[in-house]
Coordinates of C-alpha atoms and ligand atoms in Angstrom, one line a residue:
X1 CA -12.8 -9.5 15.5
X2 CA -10.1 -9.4 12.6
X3 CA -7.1 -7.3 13.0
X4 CA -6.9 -4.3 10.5
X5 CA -3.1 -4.4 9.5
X6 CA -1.5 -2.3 6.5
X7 CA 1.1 -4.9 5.4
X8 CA 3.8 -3.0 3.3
X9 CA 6.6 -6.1 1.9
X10 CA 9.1 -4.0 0.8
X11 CA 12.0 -4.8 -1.4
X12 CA 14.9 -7.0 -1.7
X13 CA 14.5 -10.2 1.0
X14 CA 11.5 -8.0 2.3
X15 CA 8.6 -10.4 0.5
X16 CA 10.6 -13.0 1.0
X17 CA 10.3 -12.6 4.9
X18 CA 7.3 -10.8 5.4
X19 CA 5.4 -13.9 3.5
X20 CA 7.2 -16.0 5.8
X21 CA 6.0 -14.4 8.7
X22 CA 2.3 -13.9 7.7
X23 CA 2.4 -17.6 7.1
X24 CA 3.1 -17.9 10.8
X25 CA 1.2 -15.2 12.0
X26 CA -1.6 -16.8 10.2
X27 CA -1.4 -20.3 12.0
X28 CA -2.2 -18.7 15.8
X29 CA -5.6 -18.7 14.2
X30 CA -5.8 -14.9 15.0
X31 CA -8.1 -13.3 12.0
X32 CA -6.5 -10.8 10.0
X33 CA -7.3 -8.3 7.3
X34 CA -4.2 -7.5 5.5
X35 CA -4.3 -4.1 3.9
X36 CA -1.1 -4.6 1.3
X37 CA 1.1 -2.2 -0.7
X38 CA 3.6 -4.1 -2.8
X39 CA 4.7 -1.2 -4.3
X40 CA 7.3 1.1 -2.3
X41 CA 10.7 2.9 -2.9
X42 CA 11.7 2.5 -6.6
X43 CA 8.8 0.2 -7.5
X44 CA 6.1 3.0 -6.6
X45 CA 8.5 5.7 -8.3
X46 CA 8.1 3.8 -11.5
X47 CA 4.4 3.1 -11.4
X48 CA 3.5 6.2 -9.0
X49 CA 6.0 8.9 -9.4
X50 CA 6.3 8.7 -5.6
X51 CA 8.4 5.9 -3.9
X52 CA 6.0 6.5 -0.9
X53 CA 2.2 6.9 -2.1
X54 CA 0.1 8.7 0.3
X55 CA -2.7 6.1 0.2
X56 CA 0.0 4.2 2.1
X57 CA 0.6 6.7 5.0
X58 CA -3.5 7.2 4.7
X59 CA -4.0 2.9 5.2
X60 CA -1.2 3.1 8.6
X61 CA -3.0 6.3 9.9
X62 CA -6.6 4.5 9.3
X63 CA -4.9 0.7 10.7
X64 CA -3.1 2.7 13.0
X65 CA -0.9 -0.5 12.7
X66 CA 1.5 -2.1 9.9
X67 CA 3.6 -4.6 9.4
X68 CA 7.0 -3.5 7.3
X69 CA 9.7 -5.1 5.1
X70 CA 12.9 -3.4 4.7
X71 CA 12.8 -0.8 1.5
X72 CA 15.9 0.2 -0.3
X73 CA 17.3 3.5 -0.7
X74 CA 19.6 4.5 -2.9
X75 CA 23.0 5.5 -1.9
X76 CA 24.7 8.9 -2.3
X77 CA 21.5 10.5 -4.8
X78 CA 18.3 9.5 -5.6
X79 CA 15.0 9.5 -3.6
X80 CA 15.1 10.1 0.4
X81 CA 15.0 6.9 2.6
X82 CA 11.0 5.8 2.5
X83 CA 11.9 4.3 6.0
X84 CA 12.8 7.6 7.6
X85 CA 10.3 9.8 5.5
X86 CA 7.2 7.4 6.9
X87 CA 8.8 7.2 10.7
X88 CA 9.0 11.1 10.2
X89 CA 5.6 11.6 8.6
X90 CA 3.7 9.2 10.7
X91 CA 5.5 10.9 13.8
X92 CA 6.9 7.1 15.1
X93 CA 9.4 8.9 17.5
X94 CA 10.3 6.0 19.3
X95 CA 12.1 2.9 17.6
X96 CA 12.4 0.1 19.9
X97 CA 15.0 -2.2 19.1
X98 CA 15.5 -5.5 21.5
X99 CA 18.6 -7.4 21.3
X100 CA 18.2 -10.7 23.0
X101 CA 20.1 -14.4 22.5
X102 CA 18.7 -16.8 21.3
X103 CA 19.2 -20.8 22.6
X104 CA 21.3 -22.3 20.1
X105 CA 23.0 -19.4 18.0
X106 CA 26.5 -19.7 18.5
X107 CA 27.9 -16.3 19.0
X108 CA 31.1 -14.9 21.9
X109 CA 28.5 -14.0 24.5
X110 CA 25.3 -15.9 26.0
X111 CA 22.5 -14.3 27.7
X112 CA 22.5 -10.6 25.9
X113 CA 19.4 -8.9 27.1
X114 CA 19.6 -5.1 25.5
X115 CA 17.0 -3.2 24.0
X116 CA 18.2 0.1 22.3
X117 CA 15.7 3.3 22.1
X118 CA 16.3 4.8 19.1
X119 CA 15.3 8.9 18.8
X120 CA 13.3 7.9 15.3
X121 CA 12.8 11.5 13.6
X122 CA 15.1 14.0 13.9
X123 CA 19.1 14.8 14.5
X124 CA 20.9 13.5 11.7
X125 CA 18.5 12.3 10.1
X126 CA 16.4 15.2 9.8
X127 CA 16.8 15.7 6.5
X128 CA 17.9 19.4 6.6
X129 CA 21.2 19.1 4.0
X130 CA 22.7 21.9 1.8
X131 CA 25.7 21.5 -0.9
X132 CA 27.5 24.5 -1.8
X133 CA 28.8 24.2 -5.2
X134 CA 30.9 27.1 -5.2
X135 CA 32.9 26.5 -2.0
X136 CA 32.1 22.9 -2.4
X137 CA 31.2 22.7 1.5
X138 CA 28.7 19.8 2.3
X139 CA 26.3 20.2 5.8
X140 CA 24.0 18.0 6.9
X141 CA 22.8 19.5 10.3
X142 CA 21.7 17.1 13.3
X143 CA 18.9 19.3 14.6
X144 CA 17.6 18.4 17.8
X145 CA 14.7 19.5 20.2
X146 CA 13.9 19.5 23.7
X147 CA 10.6 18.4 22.8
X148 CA 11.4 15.2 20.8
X149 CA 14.9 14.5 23.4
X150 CA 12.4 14.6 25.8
X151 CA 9.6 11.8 24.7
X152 CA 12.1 9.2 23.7
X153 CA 14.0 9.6 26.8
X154 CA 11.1 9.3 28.9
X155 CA 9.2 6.8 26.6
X156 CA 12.2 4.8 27.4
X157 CA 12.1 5.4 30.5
X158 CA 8.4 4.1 31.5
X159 CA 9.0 0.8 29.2
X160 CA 12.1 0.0 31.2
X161 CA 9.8 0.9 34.6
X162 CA 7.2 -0.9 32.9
X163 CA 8.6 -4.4 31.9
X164 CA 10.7 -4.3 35.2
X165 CA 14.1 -3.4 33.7
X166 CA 17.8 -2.4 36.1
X167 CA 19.4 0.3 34.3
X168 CA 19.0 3.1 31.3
X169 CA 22.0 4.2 30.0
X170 CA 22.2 7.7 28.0
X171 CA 24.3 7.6 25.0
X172 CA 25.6 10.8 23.5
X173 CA 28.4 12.7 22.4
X174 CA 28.0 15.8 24.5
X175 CA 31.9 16.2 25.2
X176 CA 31.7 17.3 21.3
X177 CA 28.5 18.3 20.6
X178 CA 28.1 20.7 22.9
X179 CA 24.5 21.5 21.9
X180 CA 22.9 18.9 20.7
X181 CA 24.1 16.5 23.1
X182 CA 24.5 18.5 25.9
X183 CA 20.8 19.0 25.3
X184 CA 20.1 15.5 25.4
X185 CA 22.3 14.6 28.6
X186 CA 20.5 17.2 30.5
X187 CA 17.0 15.9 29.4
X188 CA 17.8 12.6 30.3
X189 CA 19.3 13.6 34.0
X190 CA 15.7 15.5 34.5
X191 CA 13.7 12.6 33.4
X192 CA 16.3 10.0 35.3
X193 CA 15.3 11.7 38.4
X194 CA 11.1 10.8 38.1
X195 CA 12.6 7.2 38.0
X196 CA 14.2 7.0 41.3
X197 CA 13.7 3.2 41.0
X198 CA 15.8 2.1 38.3
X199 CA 19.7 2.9 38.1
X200 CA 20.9 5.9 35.2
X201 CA 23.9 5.9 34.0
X202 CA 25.5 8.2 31.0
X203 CA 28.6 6.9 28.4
X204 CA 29.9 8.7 25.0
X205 CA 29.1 7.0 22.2
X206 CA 32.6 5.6 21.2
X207 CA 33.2 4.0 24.8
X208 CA 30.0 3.1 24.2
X209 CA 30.7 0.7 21.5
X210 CA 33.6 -0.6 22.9
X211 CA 31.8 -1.4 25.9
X212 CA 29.1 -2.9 24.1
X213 CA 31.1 -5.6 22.6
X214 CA 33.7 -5.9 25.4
X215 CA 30.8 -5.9 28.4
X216 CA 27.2 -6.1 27.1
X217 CA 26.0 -8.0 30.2
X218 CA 26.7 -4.8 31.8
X219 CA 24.0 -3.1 30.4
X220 CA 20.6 -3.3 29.7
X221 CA 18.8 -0.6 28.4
X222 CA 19.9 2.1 26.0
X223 CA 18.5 5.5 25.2
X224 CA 20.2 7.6 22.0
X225 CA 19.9 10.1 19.2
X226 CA 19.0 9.0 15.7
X227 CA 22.6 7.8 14.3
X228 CA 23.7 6.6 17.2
X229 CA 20.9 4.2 17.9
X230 CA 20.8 2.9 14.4
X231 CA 24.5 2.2 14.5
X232 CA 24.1 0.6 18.0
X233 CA 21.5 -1.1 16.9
X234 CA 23.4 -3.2 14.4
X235 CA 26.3 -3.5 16.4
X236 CA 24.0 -5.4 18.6
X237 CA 22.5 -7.5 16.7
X238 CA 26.1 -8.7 16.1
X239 CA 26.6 -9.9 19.8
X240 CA 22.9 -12.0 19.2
X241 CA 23.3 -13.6 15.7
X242 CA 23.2 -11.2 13.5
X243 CA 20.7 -8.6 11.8
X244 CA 18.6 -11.8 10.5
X245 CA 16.9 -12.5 14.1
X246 CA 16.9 -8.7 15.7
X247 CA 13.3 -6.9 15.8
X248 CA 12.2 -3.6 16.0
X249 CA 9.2 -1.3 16.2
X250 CA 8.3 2.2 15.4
X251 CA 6.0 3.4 18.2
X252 CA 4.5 7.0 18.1
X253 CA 1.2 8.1 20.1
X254 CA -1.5 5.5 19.3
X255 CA 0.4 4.2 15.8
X256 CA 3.3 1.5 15.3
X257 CA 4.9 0.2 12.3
X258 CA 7.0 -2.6 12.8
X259 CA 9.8 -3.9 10.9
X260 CA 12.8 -5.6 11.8
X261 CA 16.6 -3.8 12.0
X262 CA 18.1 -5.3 9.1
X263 CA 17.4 -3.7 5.3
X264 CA 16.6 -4.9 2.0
X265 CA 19.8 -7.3 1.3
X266 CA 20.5 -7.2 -2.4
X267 CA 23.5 -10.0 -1.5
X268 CA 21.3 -12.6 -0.9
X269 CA 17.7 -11.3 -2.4
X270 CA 15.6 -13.9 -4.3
X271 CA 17.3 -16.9 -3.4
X272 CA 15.0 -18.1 -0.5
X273 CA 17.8 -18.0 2.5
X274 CA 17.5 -14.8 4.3
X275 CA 15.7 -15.3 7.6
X276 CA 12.4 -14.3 8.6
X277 CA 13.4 -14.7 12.4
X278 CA 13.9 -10.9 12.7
X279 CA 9.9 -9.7 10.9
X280 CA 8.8 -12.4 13.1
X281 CA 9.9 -11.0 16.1
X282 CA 9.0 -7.8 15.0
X283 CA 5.4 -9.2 14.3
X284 CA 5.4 -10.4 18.0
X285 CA 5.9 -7.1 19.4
X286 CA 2.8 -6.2 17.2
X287 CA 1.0 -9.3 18.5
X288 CA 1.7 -7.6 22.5
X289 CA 0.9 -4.1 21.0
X290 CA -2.6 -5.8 19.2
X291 CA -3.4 -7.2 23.4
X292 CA -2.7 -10.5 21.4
X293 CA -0.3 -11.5 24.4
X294 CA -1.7 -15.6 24.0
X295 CA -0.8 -15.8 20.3
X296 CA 2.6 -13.9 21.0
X297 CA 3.8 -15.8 24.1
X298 CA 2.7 -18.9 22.0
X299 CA 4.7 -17.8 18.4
X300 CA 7.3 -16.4 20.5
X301 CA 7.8 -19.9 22.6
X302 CA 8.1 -22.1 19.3
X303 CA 10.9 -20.0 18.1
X304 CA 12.3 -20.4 20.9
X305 CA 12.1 -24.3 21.0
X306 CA 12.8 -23.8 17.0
X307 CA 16.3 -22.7 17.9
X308 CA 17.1 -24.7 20.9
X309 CA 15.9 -27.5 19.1
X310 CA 18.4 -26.6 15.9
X311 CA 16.5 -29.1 13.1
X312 CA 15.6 -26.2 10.8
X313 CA 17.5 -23.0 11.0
X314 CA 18.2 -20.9 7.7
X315 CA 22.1 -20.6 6.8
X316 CA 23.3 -16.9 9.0
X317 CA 22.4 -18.9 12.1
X318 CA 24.4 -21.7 11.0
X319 CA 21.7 -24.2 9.7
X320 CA 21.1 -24.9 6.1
X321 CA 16.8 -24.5 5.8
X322 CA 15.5 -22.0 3.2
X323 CA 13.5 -19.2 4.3
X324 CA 10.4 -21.1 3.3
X325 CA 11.2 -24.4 4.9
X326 CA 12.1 -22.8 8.3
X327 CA 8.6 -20.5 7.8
X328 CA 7.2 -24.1 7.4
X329 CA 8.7 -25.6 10.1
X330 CA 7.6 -23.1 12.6
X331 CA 4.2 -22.9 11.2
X332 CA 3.5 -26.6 12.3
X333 CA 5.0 -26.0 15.4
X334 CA 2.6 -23.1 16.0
X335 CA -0.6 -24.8 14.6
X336 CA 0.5 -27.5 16.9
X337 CA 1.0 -25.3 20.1
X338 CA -2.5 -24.1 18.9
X339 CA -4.5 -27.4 19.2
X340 CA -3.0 -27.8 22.2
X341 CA -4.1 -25.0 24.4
Ligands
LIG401 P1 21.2 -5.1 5.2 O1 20.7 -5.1 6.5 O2 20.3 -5.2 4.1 O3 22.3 -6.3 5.0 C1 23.5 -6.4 5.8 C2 24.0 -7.8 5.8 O4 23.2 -8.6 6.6 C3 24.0 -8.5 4.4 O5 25.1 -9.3 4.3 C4 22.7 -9.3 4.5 O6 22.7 -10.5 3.6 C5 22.6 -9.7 5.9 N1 21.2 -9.8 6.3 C6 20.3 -8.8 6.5 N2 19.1 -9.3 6.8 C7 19.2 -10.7 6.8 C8 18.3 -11.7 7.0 N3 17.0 -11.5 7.3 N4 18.7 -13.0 6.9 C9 20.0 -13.3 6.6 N5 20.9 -12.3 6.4 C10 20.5 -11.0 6.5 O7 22.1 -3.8 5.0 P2 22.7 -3.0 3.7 O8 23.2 -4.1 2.8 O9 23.6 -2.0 4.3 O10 21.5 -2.3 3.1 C11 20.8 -2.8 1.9 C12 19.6 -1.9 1.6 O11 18.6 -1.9 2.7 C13 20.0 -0.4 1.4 O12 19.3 0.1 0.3 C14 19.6 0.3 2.7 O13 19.2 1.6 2.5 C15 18.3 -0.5 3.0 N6 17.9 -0.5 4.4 C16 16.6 -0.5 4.7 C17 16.2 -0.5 6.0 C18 14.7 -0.5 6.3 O14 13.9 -0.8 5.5 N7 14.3 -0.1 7.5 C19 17.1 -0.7 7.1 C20 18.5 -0.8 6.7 C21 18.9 -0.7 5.4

């Protein structure tokens, strides 16, 4: 049976990588049947008057699965993020963001294990935004719900009871936010209490970032509101490496789009360097979420041995391999790992 998959490259480095990774996907001998967009953000404004065409959102609701590069947004005007508008229209609540070390990247800590649950469609990013020209006031209000705290808190929750996990830590800023965050703190005390087995514990967002990169080893997993969990999520992916080897998915009921945590980067688009560790990962999570567990125990042990190993690693992780020759690489190791089971 082939795998229906909408495959959406993106912009920037996102070909780049997402080639990369199908290459690998590719070699666990897994059939696929790739259902690609290469046209999104300003590409599909130009040639669809939409950066995000609905026979897109119409391929991921009928796949019920894709596989995402980053898309770029433009800053201060311009269209609205493609990346939020499809987590909000496709209802991906929860985005999953693991943070793990990996053998061989030299960075101040060893042994990081954190995976950050990211609220994925409302609060700040909920698009509700008003300019008064008059009294030149700017809001942007972080509207949140009981109804949307409450899945990602306890879809965090069940994964961390699930996969065996110690501790869930809320992250908000109720002290300020005496709504919103209160909310969310209160949510996440009600749920904490149907988990008697794992340990709960609550910090403010700014300790929490000090924390993170003073401590991580003291925690493990994270639960948090839209902004907070995309700026956590990057700060982790510091303490690991760095945002070219941190994955992510976008999980709502019965639908995932995964793409990994880092965006579109113009810096070093087009040169063959960025690295495709981070969609790769990303594509193992869909491997698990496909039941493909063989193929994603399998690519997920040749990274591993990739970067233990040290031969080929592209330049952020301090090697000097091109995207392509490290996608290369790991594709013989994976058709090898192949013959050999
Ligand atoms: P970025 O994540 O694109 O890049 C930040 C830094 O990390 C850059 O120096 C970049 O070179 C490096 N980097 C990122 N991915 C890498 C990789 N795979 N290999 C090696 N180095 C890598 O963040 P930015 O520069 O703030 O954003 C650029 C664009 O991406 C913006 O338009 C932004 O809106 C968009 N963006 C999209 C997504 C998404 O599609 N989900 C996420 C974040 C940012």
């Amino acid at each position: 049976m082939k795998h229906a998959i909408t495959l959406l490259p993106g912009d920037g480095i996102g070909p780049e990588v997402v080639e990369a990774t199908v290459r690998v996907l590719e070699a666990t001998g897994i059939g696929f049947e790739w259902d690609t967009f290469a046209k999104t953000g300003s590409d599909a404004l130009d040639e669809f008057g939409t950066p995000l065409p609905e026979q897109i959102l119409e391929s991921i609701r009928r796949n019920r699965v894709a596989l995402k590069g980053p898309i770029s947004t433009p800053v201060g005007d311009g269209f609205r993020s493609v990346n939020v508008t499809l987590r909000q229209r496709l209802d991906l609540y929860a985005n999953v963001r693991p943070c793990r070390s990996l053998p061989g990247v030299k960075t101040p800590f060893e042994n990081v294990d954190l995976i950050i649950f990211r609220e994925n469609t409302e609060g700040l990013y909920s698009g509700i935004e008003n300019y008064d020209e008059r009294l030149e006031i700017a809001d942007t209000i972080a509207r949140i719900t009981r109804a949307g705290s409450k899945r990602i808190i306890e879809f965090a929750f069940e994964y961390a009871w699930r996969e065996n996990r110690r501790l869930v830590t809320l992250v908000h800023k109720a002290n300020i936010l005496k709504k919103a965050g209160a909310m969310f703190l209160e949510i996440g005390r009600e749920v904490a209490t149907r988990y008697p087995g794992l340990e709960v514990n609550d910090r403010i967002i700014d300790n929490m970032s000090m924390q993170l990169v003073m401590y991580p080893e003291r925690y493990d997993c994270v639960v948090t509101t839209n902004l907070f969990g995309d700026i956590l999520s990057d700060l982790c992916a510091g303490l690991v490496g760095g945002l070219g080897v941190v994955a992510g998915a976008n999980i709502g009921d019965g639908i995932a789009v995964f793409e990994a945590v880092h965006g579109s980067a113009p810096d070093i688009a087009g040169q063959n360097r960025a690295n495709p560790t981070a969609v790769l990962r990303s594509a193992i999570m869909m491997l698990q979420y496909l039941g493909e567990s063989q193929a994603a125990s399998l690519v997920e042990a040749e990274l591993q041995a990739a970067y233990a190993e040290g031969a080929c690693l592209t330049a952020d992780v301090g090697g000097s391999a091109s995207t392509t020759e490290f996608s290369e690489y790991l594709t013989d190791r994976v058709r090898s790992g192949v013959r050999s089971l």
